[in-house]
Coordinates of C-alpha atoms in Angstrom, one line a residue:
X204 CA -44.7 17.0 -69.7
X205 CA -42.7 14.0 -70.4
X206 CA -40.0 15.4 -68.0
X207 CA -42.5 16.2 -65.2
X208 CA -44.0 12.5 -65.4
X209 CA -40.0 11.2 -64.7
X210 CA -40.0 13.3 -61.8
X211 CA -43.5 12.2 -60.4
X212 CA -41.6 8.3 -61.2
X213 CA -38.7 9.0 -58.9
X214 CA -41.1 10.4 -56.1
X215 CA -42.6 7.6 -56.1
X216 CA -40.1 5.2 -56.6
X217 CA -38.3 7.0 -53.7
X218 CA -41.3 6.2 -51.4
X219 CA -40.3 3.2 -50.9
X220 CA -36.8 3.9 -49.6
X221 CA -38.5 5.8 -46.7
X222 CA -37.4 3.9 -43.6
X223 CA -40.2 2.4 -41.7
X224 CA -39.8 4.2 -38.7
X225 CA -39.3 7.3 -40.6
X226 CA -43.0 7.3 -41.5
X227 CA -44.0 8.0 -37.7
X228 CA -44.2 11.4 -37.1
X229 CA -43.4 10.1 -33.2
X230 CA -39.7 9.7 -34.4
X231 CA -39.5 13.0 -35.5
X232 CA -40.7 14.7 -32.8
X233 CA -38.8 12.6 -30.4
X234 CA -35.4 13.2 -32.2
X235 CA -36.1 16.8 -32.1
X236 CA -36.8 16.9 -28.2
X237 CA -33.2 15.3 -27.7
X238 CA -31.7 17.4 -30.0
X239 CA -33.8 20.4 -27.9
X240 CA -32.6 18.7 -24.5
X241 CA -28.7 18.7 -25.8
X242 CA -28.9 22.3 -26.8
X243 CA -30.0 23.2 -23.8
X244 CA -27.1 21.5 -21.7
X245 CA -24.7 24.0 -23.7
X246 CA -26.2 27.0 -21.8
X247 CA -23.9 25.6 -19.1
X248 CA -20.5 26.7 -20.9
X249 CA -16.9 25.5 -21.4
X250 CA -14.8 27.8 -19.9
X251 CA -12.3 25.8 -18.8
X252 CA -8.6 27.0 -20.1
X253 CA -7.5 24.4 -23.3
X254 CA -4.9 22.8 -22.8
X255 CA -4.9 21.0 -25.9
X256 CA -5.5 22.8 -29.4
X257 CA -6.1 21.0 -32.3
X258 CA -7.5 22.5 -35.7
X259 CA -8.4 20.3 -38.6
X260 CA -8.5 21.9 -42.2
X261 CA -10.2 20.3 -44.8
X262 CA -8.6 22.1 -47.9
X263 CA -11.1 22.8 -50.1
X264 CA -14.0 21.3 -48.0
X265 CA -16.9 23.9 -48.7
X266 CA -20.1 22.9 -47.4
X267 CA -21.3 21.2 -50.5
X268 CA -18.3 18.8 -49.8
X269 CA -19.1 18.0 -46.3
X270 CA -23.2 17.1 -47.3
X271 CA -21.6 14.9 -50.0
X272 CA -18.8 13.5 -47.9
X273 CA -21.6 12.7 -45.4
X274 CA -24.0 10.7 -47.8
X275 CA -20.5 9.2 -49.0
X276 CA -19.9 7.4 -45.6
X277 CA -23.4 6.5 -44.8
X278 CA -23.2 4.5 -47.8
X279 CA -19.9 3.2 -47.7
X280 CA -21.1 1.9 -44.3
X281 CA -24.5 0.1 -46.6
X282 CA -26.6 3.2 -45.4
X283 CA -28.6 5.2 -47.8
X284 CA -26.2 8.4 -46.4
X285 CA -28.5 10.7 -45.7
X286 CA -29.1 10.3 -41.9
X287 CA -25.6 9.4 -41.5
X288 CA -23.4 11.5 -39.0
X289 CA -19.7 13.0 -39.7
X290 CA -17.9 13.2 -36.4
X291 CA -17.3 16.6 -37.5
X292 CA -21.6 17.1 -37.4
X293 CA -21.5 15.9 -33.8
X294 CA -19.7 19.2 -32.7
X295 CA -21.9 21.3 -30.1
X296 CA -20.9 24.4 -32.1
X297 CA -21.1 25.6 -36.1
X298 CA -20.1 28.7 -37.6
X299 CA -19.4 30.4 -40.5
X300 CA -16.3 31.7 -42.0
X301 CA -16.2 34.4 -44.7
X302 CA -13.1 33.3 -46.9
X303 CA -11.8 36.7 -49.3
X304 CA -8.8 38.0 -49.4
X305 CA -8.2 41.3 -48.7
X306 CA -8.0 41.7 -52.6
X307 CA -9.9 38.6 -54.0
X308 CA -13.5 38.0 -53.5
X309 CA -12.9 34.2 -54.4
X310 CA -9.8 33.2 -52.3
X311 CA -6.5 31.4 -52.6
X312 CA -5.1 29.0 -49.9
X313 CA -2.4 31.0 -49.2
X314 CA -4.1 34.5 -48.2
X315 CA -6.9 32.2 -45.9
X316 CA -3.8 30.1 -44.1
X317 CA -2.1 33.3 -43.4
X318 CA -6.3 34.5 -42.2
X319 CA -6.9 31.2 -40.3
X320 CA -3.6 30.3 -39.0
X321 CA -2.0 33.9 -38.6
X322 CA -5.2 36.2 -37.4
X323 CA -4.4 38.5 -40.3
X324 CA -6.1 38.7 -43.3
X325 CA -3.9 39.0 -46.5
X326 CA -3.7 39.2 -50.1
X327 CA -3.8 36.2 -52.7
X328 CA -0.8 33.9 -52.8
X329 CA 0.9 35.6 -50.0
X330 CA 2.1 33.7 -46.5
X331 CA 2.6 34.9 -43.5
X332 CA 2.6 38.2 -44.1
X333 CA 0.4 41.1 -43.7
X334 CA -1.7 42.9 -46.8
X335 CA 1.0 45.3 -47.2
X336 CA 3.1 42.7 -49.6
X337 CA 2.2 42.4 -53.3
X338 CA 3.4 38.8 -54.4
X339 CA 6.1 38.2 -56.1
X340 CA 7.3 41.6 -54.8
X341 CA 10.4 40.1 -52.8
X342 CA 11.2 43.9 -51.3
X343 CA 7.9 44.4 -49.6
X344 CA 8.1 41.7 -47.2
X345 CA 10.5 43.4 -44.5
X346 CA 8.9 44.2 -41.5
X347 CA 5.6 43.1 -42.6
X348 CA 5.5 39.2 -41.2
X349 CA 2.6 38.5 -39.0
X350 CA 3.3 35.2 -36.5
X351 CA 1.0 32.0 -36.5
X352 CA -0.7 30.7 -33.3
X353 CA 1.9 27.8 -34.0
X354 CA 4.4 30.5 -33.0
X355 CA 2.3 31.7 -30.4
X356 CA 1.7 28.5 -29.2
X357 CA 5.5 27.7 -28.7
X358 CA 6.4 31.1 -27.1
X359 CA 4.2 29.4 -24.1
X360 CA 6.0 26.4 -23.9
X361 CA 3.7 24.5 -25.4
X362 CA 4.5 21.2 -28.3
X363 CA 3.1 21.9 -31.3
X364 CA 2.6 19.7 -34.9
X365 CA 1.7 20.0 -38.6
X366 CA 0.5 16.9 -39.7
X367 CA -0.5 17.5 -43.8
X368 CA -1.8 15.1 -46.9
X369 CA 0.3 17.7 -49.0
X370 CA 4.0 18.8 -49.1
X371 CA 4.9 20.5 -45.9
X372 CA 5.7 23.3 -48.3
X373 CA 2.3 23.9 -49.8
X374 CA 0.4 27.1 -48.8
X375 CA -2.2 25.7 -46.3
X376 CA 0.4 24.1 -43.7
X377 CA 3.4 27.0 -44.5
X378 CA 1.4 29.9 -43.4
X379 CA 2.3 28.2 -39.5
X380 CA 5.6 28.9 -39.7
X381 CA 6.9 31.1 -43.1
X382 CA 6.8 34.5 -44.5
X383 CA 6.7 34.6 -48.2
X384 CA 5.8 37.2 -50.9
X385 CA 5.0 34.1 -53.3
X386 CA 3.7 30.7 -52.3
X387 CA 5.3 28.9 -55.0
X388 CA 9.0 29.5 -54.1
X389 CA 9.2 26.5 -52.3
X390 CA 13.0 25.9 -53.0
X391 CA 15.2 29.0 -53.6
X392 CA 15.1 26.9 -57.3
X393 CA 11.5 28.1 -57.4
X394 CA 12.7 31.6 -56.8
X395 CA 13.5 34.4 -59.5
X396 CA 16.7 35.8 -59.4
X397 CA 15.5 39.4 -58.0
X398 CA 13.9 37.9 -54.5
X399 CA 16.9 35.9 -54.3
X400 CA 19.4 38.7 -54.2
X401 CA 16.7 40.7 -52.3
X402 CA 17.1 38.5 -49.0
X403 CA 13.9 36.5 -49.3
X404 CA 14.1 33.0 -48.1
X405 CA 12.4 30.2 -49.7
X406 CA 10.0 28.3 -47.7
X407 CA 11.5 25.0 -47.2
X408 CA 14.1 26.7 -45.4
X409 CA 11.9 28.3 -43.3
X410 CA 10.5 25.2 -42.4
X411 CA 14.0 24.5 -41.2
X412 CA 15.0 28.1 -39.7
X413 CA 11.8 29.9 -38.8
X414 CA 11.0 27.8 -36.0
X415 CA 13.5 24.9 -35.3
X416 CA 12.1 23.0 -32.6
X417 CA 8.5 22.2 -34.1
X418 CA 8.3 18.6 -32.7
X419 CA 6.1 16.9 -35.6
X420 CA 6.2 17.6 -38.8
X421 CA 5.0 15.5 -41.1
X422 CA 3.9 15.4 -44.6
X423 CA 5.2 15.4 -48.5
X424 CA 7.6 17.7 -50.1
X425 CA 10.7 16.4 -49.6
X426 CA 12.8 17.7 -53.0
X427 CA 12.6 20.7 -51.9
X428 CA 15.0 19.7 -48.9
X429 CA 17.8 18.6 -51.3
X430 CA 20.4 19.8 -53.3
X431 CA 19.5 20.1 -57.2
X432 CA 19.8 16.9 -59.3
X433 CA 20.3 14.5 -56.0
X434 CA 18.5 11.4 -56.5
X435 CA 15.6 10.8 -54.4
X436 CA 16.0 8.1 -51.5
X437 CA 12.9 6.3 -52.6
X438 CA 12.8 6.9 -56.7
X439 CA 16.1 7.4 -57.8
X440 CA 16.1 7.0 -61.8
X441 CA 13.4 9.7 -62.2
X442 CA 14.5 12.9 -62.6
X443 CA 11.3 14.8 -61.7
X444 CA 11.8 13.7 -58.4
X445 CA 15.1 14.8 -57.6
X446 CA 16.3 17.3 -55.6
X447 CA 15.6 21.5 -56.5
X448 CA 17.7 23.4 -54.5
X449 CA 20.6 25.8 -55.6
X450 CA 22.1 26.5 -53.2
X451 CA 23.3 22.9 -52.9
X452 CA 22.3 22.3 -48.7
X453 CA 21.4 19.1 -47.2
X454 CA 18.2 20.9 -45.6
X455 CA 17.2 17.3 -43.4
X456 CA 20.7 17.3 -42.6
X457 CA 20.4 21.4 -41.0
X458 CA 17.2 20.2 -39.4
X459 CA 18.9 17.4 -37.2
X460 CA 21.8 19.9 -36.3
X461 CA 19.6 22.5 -35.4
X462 CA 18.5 20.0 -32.3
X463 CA 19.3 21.0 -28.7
X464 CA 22.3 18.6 -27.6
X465 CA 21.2 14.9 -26.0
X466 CA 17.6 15.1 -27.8
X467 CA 16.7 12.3 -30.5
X468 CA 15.5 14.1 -34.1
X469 CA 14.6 11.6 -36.7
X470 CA 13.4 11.7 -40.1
X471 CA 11.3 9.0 -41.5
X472 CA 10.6 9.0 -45.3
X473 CA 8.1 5.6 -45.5
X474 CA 5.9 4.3 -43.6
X475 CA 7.4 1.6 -42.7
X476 CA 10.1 3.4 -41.1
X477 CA 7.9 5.7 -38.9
X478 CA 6.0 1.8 -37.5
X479 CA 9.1 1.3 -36.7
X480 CA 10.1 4.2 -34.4
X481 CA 9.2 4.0 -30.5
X482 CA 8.3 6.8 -30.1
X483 CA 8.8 7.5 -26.3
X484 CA 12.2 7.8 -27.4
X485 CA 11.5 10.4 -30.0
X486 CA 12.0 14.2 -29.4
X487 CA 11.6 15.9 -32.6
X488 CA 10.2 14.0 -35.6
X489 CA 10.2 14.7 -39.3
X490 CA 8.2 12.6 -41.9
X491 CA 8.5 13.6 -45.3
X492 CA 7.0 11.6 -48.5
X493 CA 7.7 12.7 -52.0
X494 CA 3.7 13.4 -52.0
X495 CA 1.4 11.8 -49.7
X496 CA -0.9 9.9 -51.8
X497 CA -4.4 11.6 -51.1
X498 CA -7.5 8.8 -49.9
X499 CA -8.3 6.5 -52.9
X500 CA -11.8 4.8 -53.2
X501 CA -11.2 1.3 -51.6
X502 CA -8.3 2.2 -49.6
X503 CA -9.6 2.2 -46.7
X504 CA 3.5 12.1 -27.6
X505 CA 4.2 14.7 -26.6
X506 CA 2.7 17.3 -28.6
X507 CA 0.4 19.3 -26.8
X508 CA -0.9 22.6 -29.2
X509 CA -1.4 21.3 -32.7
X510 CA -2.0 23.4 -35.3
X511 CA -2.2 20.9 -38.1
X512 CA -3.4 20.4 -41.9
X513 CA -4.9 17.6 -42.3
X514 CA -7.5 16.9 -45.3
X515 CA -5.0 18.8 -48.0
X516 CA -6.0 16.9 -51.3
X517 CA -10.1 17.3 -50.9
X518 CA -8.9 20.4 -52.7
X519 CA -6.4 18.5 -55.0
X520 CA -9.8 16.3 -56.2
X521 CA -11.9 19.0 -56.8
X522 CA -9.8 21.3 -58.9
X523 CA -8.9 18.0 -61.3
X524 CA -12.7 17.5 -61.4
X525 CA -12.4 14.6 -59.8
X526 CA -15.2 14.5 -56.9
X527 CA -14.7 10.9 -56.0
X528 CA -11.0 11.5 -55.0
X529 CA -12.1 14.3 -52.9
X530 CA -15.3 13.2 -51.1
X531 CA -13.2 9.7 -49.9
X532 CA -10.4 12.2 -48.6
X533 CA -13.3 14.3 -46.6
X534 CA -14.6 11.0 -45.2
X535 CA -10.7 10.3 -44.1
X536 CA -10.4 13.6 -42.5
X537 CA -13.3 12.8 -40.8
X538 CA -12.0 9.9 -39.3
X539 CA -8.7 11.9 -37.8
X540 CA -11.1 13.8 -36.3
X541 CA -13.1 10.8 -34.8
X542 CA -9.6 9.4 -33.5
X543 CA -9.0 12.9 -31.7
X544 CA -12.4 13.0 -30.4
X545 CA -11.5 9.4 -28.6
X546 CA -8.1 10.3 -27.5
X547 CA -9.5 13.7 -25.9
X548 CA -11.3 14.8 -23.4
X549 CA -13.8 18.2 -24.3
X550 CA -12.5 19.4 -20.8
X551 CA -9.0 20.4 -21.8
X552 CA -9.0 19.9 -25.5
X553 CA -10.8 22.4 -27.8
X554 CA -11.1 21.0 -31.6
X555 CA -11.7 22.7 -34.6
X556 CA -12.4 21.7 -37.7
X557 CA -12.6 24.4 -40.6
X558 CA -12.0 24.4 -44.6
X559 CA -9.9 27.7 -46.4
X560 CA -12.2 27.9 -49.2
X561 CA -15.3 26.2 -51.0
X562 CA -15.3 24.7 -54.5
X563 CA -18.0 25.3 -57.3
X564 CA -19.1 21.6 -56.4
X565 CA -22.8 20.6 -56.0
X566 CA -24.7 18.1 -56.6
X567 CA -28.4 17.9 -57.2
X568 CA -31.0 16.8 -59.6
X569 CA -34.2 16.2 -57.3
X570 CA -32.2 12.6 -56.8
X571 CA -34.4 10.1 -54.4
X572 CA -33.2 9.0 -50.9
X573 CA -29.9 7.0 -51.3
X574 CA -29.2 8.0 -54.5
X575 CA -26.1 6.6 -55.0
X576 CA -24.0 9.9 -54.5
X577 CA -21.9 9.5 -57.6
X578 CA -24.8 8.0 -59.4
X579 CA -27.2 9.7 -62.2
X580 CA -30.0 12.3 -61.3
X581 CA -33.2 10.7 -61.6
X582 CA -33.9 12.7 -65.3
X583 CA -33.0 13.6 -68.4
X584 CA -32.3 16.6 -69.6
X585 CA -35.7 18.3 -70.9
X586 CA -33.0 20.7 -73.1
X587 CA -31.0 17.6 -74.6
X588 CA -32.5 15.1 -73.4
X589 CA -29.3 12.8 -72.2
X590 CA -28.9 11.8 -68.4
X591 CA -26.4 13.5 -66.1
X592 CA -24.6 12.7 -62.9
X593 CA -25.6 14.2 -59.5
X594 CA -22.5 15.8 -59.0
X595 CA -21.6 18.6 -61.0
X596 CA -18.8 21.3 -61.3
X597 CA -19.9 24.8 -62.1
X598 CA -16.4 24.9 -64.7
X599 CA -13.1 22.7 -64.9
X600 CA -12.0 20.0 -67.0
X601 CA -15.0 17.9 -67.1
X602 CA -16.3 20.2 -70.1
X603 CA -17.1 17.9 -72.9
X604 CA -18.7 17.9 -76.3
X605 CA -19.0 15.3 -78.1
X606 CA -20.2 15.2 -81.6
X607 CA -21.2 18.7 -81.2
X608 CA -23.5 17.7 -78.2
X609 CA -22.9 17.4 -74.6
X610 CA -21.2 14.1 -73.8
X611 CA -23.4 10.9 -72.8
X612 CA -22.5 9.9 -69.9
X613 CA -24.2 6.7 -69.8
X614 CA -22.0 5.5 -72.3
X615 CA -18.9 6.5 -70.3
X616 CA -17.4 5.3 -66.2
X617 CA -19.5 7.9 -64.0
X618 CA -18.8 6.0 -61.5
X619 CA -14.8 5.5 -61.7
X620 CA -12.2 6.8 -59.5
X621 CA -10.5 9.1 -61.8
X622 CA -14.3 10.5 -63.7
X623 CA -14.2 14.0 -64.3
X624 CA -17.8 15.0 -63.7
X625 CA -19.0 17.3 -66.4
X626 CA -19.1 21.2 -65.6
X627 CA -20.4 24.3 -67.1
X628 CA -17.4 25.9 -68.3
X629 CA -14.8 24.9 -69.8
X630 CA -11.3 25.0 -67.6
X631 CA -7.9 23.1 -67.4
X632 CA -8.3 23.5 -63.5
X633 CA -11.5 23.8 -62.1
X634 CA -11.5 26.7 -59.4
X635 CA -12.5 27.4 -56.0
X636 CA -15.7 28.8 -54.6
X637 CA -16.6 32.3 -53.0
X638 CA -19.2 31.5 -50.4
X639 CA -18.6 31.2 -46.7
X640 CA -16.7 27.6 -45.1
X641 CA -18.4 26.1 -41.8
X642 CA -16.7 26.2 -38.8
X643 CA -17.2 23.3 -36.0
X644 CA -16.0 23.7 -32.5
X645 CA -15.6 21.4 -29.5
X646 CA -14.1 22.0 -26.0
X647 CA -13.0 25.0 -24.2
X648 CA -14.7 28.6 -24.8
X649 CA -16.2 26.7 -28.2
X650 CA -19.1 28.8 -27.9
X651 CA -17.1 31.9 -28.9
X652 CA -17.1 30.2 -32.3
X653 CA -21.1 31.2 -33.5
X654 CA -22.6 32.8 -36.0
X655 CA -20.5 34.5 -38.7
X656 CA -17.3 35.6 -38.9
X657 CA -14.3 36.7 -40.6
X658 CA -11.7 33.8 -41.1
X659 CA -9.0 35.7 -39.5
X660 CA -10.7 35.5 -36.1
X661 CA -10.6 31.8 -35.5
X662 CA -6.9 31.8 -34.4
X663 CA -7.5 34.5 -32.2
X664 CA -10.6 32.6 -30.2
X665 CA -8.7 29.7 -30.1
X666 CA -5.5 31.3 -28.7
X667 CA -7.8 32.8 -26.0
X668 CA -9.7 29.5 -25.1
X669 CA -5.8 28.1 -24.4
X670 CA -4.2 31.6 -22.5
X671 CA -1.3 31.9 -25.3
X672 CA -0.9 35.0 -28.0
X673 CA -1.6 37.9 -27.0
X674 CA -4.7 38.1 -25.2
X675 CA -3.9 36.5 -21.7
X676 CA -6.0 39.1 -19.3
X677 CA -8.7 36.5 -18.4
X678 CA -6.2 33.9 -17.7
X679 CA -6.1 32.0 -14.1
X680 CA -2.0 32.2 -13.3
X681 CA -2.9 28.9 -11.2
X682 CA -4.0 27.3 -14.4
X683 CA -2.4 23.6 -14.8
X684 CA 0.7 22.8 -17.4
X685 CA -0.8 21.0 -20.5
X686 CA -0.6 17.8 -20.6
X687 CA 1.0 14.8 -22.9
X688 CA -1.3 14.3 -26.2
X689 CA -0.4 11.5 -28.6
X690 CA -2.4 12.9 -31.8
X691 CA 0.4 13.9 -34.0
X692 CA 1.7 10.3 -33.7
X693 CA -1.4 8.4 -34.2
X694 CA -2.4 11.0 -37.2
X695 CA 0.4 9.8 -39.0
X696 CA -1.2 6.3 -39.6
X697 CA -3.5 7.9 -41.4
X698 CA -2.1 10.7 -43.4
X699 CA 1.1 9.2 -44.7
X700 CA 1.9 6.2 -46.8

């Protein structure tokens, strides 16, 4: 009773936080007949041919993540969230992605990149490759690499980017351009000594090899580029830092050489140094941090086809338990995306934005409009009768018991940047979801994105709304050449530091 009389409270506390105009049914009704006028201006489709492909990928960013990351910047802009708009919700088109690997109901990042990026669905912590390699197995790869629309993207003469908040190395960005039986050998000093002498590369050197003329690159990693025990440029009296590779090459060095003769490659390692470029003078680029730093709370060209990962350490936030780190890198994503959007035109451009996987984030706890969204639910427990946070993790490292009891967590910093929200089970790393991801479209054939899918088909509509890959039938030969966009270069500002 006690519990139901705090609920009836907050209802009609809550009330009060209705917005005036809110309380006319009139607004209603007239926001739904403009939303019923836009739909039906989509019955006259895109089918213009894309010259321009860009595909955002939250890492991590299930749909939980993008309601929360919504409220999140309605707020931070002194909103109470809820009516607030993502750039990613103004898309004409949504649909859903189901995320397993072909042997893991509750995916990796590695077997989705390969489905997203790659059109091929694949097992868990493999890359680039097709279900017929078992990881770690370095003698099952041969002949069983499957090519990214990065590649196919290039085979039609087209620039292409990977712009990432991780290493360059890490599973969601490598699928574009490696094959791997392992997502972890990043150096061949991650590799055992039987893939070695089997003939499998490591992936920074695929990076390097695979494809040589990717124009932007961009991102963290950059140890894995550098022969073992060489100091890095930027922290060179710590050891973790330095470089991991055996077989002692200068991997920057290879990727400057591999350039065609009288073009300018250069490699930026600060941020500084990539402000200072001009880069109209700039052919191939390479930006490599030791780790980009992810979003923190209070922190506020040429190429043409761009692949890219952009949001990489949503997922990073999440699996430490640590939702505000990962709702403020949603909300930065989100503005990449509203910079594209500006810098584009839906004519020639078709944008995607798309996560790999879900977490076993939520939040709840009948909260009242503008809740704050890492504030406390609006009730006790009626089991043990101590608050709890909105935000919850359904297991990870925000497990705690305290005095034989479940922690207090008024008596504790819900609302810091490094809280671990509580969760259900017990787990060093708290671990991804099962359900399916959204997927938003904008531009060119966008409409073939509905309903739901398999993950693995999203490469192949977007290869066909730009005429590269494989499926070229429908293609006007008179189509025009794509033309210059500056994305990769103005993404940068954003994603490294």
């Amino acid at each position: 009773m006690k519990a139901l009389l705090v609920l009836l409270l907050a209802q009609l506390c809550s009330a009060s936080l209705v917005p005036e105009r809110e309380k006319d049914p009139e607004y209603w009704r007239r926001q739904a007949q403009e939303t019923l006028r836009n739909a039906l201006r989509l019955q006259r489709l895109n089918q213009n041919v894309a010259k321009n492909l860009i595909l955002f990928l939250g890492d991590g960013m299930g749909v939980s993540t993008v309601t929360a990351a919504r409220i999140l910047k309605g707020q931070l802009q002194h909103g109470q969230g809820e009516e607030s708009l993502l750039e990613m919700d103004k898309f004409p088109f949504v649909a859903l992605a189901k995320t397993y690997n072909t042997n893991a109901q509750v995916p990796d990042s590695a077997g989705t990149a390969t489905a997203y990026l790659c059109g091929v669905k694949a097992n868990e912590g493999t890359l680039g490759v097709s279900a017929g390699v078992t990881r770690d197995r370095c003698n099952t790869t041969k002949g069983q690499e499957v090519t990214s629309i990065l590649r196919w993207a290039k085979d039609a003469g087209k620039a292409v980017g990977i712009v990432t908040t991780t290493r360059v190395t890490h599973a969601t960005p490598s699928a574009a351009y490696a094959h791997s039986a392992n997502r972890d050998w990043y150096s061949d000093g991650e590799m055992p000594p039987d893939a070695l002498e089997g003939g499998c590369k490591d992936i920074a050197r695929q990076l390097v090899e695979n494809i040589p003329d990717i124009e932007v690159i961009l991102g963290g990693g950059r140890k894995y580029m550098y022969p073992k025990n060489v100091s890095d440029v930027e922290y060179p009296h710590e050891e973790k830092h330095r470089g991991t590779r055996l077989d002692r090459r200068n991997l920057v060095q290879a990727w400057r050489e591999a350039k065609p003769p009288g073009k300018v490659a250069e490699y930026v390692w600060h941020r500084r140094g990539l402000l200072a470029l001009n880069l109209s003078r700039v052919d191939f680029l390479l930006g490599e941090s030791l780790h980009p730093r992810g979003a923190r709370p209070g922190r506020e060209g040429r190429c043409r086809a761009v692949p890219g990962a952009a949001g990489g350490r949503i997922d990073h936030g999440h699996h430490e338990g640590k939702a505000k780190q990962a709702l403020h890198e949603a909300v930065e994503l989100d503005r990449a995306i509203g910079l594209a959007t500006r810098l584009t035109s839906t004519q020639d451009t078709l944008s995607v934005v798309t996560a790999d996987h879900s977490h076993v984030f939520t939040f709840g706890g009948y909260t009242p409009r503008g809740n704050p969204i890492f504030g406390l639910a609006p009730m006790q427990s009626d089991v043990d009768r101590k608050p709890f946070t909105s935000i919850l993790y359904g297991n990870g490292p925000g497990y705690k018991i305290v005095a034989g009891e479940r922690e207090n967590v008024s008596a504790v910093d819900f609302a810091h940047a490094d809280y671990q929200a509580q969760s259900a089970v017990p787990l060093r790393q708290e671990t991804h979801g099962g359900e399916d991801v959204a997927v938003f479209a904008r531009g060119p054939m966008a409409h073939l994105l509905h309903g739901v899918h398999e993950q693995n088909y999203i490469p192949h509509a977007m290869a066909y709304a730009a005429c590269i890959g494989s499926n070229r039938g429908h293609c006007n030969a008179a189509a025009r050449p794509a033309t210059p966009l500056l994305l990769p270069f103005l993404g940068l500002l954003l994603l490294l530091c």
